[in-house]
Coordinates of C-alpha atoms and ligand atoms in Angstrom, one line a residue:
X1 CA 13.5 -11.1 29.3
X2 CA 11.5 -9.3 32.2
X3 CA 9.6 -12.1 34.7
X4 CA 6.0 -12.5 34.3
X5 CA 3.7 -13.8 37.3
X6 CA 1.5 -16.4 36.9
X7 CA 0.0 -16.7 39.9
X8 CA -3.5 -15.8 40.7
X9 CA -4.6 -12.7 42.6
X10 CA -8.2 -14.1 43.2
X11 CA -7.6 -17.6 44.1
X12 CA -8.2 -18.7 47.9
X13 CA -7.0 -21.7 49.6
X14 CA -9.3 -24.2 50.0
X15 CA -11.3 -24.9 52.9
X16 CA -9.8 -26.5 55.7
X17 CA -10.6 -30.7 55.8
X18 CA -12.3 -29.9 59.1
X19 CA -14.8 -27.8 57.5
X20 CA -15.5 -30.1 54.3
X21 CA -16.3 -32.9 56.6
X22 CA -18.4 -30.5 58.8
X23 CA -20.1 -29.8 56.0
X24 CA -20.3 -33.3 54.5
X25 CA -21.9 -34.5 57.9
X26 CA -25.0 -31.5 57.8
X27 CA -25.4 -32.4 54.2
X28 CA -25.8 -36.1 55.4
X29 CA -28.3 -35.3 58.1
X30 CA -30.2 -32.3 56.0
X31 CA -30.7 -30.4 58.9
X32 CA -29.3 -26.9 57.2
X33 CA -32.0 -24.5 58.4
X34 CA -30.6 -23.4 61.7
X35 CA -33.9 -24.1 63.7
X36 CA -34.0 -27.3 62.3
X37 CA -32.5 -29.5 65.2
X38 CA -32.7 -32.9 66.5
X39 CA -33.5 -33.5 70.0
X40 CA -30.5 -31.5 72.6
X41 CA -29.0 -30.9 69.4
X42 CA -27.2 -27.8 69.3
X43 CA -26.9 -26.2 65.7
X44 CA -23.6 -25.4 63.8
X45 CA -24.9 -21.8 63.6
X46 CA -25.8 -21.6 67.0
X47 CA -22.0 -23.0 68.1
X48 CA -20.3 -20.8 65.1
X49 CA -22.2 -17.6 67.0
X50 CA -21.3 -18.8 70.4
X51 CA -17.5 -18.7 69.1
X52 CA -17.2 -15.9 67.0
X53 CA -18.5 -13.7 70.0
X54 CA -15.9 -15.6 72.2
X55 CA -12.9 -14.5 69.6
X56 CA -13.8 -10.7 69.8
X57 CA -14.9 -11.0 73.4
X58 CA -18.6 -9.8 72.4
X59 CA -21.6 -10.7 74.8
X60 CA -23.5 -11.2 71.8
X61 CA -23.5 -12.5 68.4
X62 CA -26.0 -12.9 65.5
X63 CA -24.8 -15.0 62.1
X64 CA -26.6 -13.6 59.0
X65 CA -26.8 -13.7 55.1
X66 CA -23.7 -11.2 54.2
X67 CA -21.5 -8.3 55.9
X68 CA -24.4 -5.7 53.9
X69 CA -27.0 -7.5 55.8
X70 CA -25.3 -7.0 59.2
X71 CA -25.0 -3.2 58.5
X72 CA -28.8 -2.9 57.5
X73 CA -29.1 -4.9 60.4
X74 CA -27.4 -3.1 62.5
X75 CA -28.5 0.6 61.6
X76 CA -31.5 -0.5 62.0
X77 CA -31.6 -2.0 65.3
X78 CA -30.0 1.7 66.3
X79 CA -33.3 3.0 65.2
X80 CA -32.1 4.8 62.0
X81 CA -35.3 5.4 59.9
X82 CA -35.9 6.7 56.2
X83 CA -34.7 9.8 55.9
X84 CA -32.1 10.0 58.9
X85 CA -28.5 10.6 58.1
X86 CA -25.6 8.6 58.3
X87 CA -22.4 9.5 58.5
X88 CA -19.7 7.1 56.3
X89 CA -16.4 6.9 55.0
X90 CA -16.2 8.7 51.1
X91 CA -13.5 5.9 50.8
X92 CA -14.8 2.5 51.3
X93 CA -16.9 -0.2 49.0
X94 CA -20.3 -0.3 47.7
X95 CA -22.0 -2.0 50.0
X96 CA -21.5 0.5 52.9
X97 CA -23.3 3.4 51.3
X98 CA -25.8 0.9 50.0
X99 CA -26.9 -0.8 53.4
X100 CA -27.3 3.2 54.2
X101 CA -29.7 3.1 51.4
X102 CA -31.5 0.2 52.2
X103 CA -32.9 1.5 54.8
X104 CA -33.8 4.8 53.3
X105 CA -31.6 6.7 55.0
X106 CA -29.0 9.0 53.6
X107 CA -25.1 8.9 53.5
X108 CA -22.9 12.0 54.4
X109 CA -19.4 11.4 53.3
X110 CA -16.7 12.0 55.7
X111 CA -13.1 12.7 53.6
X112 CA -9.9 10.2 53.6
X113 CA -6.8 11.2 55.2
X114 CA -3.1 9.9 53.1
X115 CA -2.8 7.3 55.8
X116 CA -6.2 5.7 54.1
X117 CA -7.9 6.7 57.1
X118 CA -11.1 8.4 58.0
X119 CA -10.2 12.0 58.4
X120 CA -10.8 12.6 62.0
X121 CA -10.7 16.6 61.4
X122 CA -13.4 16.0 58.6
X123 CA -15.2 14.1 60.9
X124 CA -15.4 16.8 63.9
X125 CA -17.0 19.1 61.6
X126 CA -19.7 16.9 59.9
X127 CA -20.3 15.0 63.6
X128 CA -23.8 17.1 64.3
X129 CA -25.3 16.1 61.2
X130 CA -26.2 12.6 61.7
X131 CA -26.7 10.3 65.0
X132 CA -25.1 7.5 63.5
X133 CA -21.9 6.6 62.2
X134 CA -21.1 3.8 60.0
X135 CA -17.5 3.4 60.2
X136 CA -15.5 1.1 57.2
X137 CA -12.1 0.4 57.8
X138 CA -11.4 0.5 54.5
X139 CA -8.5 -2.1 53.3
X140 CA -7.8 -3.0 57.2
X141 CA -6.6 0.7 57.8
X142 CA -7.9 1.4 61.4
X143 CA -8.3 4.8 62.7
X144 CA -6.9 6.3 66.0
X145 CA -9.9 4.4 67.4
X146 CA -10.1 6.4 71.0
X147 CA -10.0 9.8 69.3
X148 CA -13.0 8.4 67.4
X149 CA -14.7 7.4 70.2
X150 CA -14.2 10.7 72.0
X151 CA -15.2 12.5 68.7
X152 CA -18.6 10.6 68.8
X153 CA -19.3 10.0 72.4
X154 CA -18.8 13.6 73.1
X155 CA -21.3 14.2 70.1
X156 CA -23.6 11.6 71.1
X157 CA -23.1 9.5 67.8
X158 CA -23.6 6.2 68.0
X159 CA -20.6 4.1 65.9
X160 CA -21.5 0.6 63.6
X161 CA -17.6 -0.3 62.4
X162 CA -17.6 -2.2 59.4
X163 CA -15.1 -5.0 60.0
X164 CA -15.0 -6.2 56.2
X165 CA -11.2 -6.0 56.3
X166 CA -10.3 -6.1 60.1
X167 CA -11.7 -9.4 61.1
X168 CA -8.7 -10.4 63.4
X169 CA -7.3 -7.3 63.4
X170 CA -7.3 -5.0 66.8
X171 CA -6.6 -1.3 68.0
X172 CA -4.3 -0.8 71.1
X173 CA -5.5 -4.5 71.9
X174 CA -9.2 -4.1 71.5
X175 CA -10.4 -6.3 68.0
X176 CA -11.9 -4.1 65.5
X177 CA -15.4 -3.9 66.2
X178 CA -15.5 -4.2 70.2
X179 CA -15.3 0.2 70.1
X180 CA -18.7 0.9 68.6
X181 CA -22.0 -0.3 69.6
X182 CA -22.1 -3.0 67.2
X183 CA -19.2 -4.7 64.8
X184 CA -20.1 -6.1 61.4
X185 CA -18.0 -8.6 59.7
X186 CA -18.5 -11.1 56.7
X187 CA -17.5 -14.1 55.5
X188 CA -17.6 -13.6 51.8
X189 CA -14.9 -15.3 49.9
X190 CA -12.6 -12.7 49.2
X191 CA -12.5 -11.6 53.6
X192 CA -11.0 -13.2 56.2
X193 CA -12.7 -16.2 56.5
X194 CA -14.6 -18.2 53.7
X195 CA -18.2 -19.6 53.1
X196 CA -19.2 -18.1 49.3
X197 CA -21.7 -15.7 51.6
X198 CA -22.4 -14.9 55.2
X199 CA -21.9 -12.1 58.5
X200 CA -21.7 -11.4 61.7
X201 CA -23.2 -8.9 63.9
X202 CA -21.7 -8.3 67.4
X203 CA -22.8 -6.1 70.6
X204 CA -22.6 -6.1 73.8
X205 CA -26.3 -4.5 74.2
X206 CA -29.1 -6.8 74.5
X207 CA -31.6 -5.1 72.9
X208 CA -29.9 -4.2 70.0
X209 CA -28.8 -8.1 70.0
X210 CA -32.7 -8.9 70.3
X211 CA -33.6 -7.2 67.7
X212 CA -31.0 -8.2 65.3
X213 CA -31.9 -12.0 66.1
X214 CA -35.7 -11.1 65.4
X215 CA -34.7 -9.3 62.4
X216 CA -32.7 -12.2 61.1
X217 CA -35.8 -14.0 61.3
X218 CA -35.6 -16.4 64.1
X219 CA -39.7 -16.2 64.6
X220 CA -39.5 -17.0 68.3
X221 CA -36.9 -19.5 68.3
X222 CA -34.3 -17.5 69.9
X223 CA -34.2 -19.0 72.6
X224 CA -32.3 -21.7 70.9
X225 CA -29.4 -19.1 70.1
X226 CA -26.2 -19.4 72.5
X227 CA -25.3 -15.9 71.7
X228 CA -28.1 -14.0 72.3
X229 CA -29.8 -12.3 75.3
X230 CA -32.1 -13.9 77.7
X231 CA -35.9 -14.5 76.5
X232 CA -37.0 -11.4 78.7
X233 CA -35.4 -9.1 76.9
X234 CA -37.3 -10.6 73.4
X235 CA -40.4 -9.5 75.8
X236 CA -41.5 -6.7 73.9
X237 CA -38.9 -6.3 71.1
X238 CA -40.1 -9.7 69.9
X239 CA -43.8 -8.0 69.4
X240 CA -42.2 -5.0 67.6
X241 CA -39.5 -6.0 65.5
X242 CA -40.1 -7.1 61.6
X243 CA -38.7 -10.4 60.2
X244 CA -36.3 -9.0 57.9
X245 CA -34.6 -12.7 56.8
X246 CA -31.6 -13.1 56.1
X247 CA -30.1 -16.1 58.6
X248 CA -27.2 -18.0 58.3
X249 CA -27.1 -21.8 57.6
X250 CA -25.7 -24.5 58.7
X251 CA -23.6 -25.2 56.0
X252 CA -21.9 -22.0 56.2
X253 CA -21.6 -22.0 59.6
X254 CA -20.1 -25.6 59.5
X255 CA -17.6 -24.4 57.1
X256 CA -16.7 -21.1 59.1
X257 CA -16.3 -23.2 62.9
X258 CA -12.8 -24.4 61.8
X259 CA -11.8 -20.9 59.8
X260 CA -12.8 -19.1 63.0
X261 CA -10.7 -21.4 65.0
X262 CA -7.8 -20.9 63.0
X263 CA -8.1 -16.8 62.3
X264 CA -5.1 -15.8 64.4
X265 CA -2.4 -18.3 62.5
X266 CA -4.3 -17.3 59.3
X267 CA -3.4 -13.7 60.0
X268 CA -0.4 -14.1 60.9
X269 CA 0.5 -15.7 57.2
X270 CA -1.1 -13.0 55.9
X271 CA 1.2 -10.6 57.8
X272 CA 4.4 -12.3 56.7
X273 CA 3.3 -11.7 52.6
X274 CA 2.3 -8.2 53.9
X275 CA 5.9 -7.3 55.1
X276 CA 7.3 -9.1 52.2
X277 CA 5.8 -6.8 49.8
X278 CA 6.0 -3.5 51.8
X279 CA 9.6 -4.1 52.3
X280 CA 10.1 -4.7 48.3
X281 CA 8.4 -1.9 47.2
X282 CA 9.5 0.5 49.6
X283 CA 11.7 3.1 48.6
X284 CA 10.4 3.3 44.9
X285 CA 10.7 6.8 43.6
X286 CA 7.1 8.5 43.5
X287 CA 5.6 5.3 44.7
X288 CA 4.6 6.2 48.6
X289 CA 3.9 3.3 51.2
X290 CA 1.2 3.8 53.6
X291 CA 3.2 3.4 57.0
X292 CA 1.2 1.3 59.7
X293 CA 1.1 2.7 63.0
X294 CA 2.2 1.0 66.3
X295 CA -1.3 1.0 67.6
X296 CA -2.6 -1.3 64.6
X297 CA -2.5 -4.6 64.7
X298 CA -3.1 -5.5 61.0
X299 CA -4.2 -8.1 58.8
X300 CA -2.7 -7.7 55.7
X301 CA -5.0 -9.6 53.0
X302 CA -4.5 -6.3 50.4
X303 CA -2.0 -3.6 50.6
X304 CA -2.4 -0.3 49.2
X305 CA 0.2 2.1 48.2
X306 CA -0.2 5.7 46.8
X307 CA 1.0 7.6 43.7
X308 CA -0.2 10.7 45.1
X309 CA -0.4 13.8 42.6
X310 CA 0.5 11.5 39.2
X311 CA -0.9 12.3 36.2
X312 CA -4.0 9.9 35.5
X313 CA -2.2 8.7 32.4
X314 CA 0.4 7.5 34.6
X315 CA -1.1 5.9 36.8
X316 CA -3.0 4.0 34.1
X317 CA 0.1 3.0 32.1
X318 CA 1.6 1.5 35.7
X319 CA -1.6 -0.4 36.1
X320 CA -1.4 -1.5 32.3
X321 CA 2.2 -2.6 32.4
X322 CA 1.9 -4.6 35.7
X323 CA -1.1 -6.2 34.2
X324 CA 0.9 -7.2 31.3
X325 CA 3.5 -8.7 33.5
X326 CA 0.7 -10.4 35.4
X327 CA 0.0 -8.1 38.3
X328 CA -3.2 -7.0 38.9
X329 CA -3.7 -3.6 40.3
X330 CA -6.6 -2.0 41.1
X331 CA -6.8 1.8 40.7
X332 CA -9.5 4.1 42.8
X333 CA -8.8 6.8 40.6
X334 CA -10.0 5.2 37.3
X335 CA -12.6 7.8 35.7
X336 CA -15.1 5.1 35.6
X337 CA -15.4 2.5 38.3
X338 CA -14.4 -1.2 37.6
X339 CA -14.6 -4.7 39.1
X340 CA -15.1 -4.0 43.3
X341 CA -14.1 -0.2 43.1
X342 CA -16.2 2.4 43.1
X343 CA -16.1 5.6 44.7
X344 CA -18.5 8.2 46.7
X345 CA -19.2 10.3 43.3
X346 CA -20.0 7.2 41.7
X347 CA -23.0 6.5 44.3
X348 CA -25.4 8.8 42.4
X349 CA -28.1 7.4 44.5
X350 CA -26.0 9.5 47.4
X351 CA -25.5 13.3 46.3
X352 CA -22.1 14.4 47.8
X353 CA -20.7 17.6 48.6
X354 CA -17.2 17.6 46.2
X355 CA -14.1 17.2 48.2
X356 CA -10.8 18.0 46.8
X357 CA -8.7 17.2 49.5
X358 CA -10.6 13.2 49.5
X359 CA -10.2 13.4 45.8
X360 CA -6.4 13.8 45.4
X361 CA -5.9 10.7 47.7
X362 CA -8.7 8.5 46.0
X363 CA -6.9 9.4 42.6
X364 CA -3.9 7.7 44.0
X365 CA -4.7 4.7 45.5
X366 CA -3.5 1.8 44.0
X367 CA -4.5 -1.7 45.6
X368 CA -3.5 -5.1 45.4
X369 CA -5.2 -8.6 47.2
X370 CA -2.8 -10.6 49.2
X371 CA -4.3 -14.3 48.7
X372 CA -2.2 -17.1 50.9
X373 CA -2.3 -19.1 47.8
X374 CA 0.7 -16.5 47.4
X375 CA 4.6 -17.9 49.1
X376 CA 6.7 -15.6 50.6
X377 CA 8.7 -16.0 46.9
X378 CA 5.8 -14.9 45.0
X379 CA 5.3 -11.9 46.9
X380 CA 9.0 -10.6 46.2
X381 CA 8.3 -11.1 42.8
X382 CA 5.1 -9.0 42.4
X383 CA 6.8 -6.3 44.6
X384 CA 9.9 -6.7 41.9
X385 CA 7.6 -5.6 39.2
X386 CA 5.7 -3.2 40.4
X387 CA 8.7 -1.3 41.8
X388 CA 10.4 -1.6 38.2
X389 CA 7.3 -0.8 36.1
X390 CA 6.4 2.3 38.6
X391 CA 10.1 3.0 38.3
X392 CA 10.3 3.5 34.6
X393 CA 6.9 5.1 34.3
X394 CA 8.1 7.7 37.0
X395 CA 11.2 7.9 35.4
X396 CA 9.8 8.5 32.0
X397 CA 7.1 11.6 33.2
X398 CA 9.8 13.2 35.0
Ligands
LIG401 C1 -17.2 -7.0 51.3 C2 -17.4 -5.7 52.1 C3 -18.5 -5.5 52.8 C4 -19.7 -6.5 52.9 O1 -19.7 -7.6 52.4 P1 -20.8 -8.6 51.8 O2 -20.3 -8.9 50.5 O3 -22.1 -8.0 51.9 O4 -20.6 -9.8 52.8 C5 -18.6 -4.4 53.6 N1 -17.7 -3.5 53.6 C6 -16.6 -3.6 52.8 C7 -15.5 -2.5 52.9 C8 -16.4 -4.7 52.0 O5 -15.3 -4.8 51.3

């Protein structure tokens, strides 16, 4: 009899006791809007702000609503207005091309390399259509980062990283999100750190910061942010800028203080699953494992691997007969999209140029979520099946 899985690919741990009775005590007091303070009392979202930008080493910080919002946000504050164009990756989630398209503008679709990358050489040649780029690490796969930078710089394109994946994650060092002008991150459920719903924007430009705080909708309380620039700079900005709500609370931020705290040993459990699964699926005929280079440091919450140039039937069987054996795969190359993938040519609202070479990769990625509710056991046993069921399915076609 061939072992089945039973544990669950979409359960978190809970949150830490620090957070519940953080929470507990701003429930107690009902103080949750984050201008609503007591006397020389300093708000959890102000604090959680204060600390996040200390993490990544960011002069500022703004909490918001989601990881869409801080994108809108950000693209925004860069001055991108209906119309503009905005470069993005063709491989990424929904919510990149769609804060693109909140704000009017329009999406040009750079291609994905086999590393799960954003193709660099793709890249050079769209770089003079757009002023902005909206970078997604897609899956915590981080580009050469200073060949980026010299690609845009040169080009004078200004880079918004989407730092869904990468929260606690770094380049040669630098966290993901310290390279471009502003670094996005949220704190949805299924990221890095937990409270339901919630973001981050961070810069080291002040007036980008100022007009992210007055976008959040801070009215003209900022001066009761830790994070933010000094009330000169809200000067004119502050006159100029639309309320565009979408703060954080205190709830949220009293769950995230703790979580934020403990990032780097949460990454580093996430790491050790990671490596557990790489190494046990590694080596599976037709089954190809995305190498991670030297420069990266990762956070391994999902891995990917690729079953490049398989037939689409397959691929589907390999999904279907993990599934049955209680691994859940999720397939970028389905013909329609399904639960959280999606893919640029199913963004109708964005009109894309075709591209084969993109198209070949995104019909083989095959991805998998890494929740620490998962032991180090579990993790050889998923890899287990999904080496045997790609195995005989391989086998089989050939
Ligand atoms: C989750 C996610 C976001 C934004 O997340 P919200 O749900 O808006 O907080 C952005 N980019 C990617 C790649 C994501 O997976």
């Amino acid at each position: 009899m061939s072992e089945v899985f039973k544990g669950s690919f979409t359960q978190q741990e809970p949150i830490p006791e620090a957070g519940i009775e953080a929470a507990l005590a701003v429930l107690r007091h009902g103080r949750l809007h984050r201008y609503n303070t007591a006397p020389g009392e300093l708000s959890e979202t102000a604090l959680l702000e204060q600390e996040f930008a200390a993490s990544v080493g960011a002069r500022y910080c703004v909490a918001v609503a989601s990881g869409g919002y801080a994108m809108g946000t950000a693209l925004r504050a860069l001055g991108v207005k209906p119309g503009d164009k905005v470069l993005s990756n063709a491989f990424t989630l929904a919510p990149v091309p769609g804060a693109i398209a909140a704000v009017g503008a329009e999406p040009v679709f750079v291609g994905v390399t086999e590393d799960l990358t954003i193709d660099l050489e793709d890249l050079a040649e769209k770089i003079g259509a757009a002023r902005v780029l909206l970078l997604s690490h897609m899956r915590g796969h981080i580009c050469d980062m200073n060949r980026l930078m010299e690609i845009c710089d040169g080009a004078g394109v200004q880079v918004v990283e989407d730092c869904a994946h990468t929260m606690g994650a770094a380049w040669n060092g630098v966290p993901s999100g310290r390279f471009g002008a502003v670094g996005c991150y949220s704190c949805q459920t299924y990221k890095h750190v937990n409270a339901g719903e919630g973001g981050f924007l961070v810069t080291d430009d002040a007036e980008i910061a100022a007009r992210a705080v007055m976008m959040s909708g801070s009215y003209m309380l900022y001066e009761r942010h830790l994070a933010a620039p000094p009330p000169e700079v809200f000067e004119t900005i502050r006159y100029e800028t639309p309320n565009i709500s979408g703060r954080m609370d205190n709830l949220r931020a009293a769950i995230l203080r703790p979580q934020v705290a403990d990032l780097e040993a949460q990454c580093t459990r996430w790491n050790a699953r990671y490596k557990r699964l790489e190494d046990g699926i590694r080596g599976t005929p037709g089954l190809t494992v995305i190498e991670r280079p030297d420069e990266e440091r990762i956070v391994g919450s999902s891995i990917q691997f690729l079953l490049l140039d398989w037939s689409t039937d397959a691929v589907q069987e390999v999904v279907t007969r993990c599934a049955r054996r209680g691994v859940e795969l999720k397939w970028f190359g389905a013909s329609e999209p399904l639960g959280f993938t999606s893919r640029y040519d199913s963004w109708r609202y964005a009109r894309s140029e075709p591209m084969p070479k993109t198209d070949r990769i995104l019909a083989g990625i095959v991805d998998m979520r890494v929740p620490l509710t998962f032991s180090l056991e579990d993790c050889d046993m998923v890899a287990r099946i999904v080496r045997a069921e790609t195995g005989a399915v391989y086998q089989n076609a050939a």
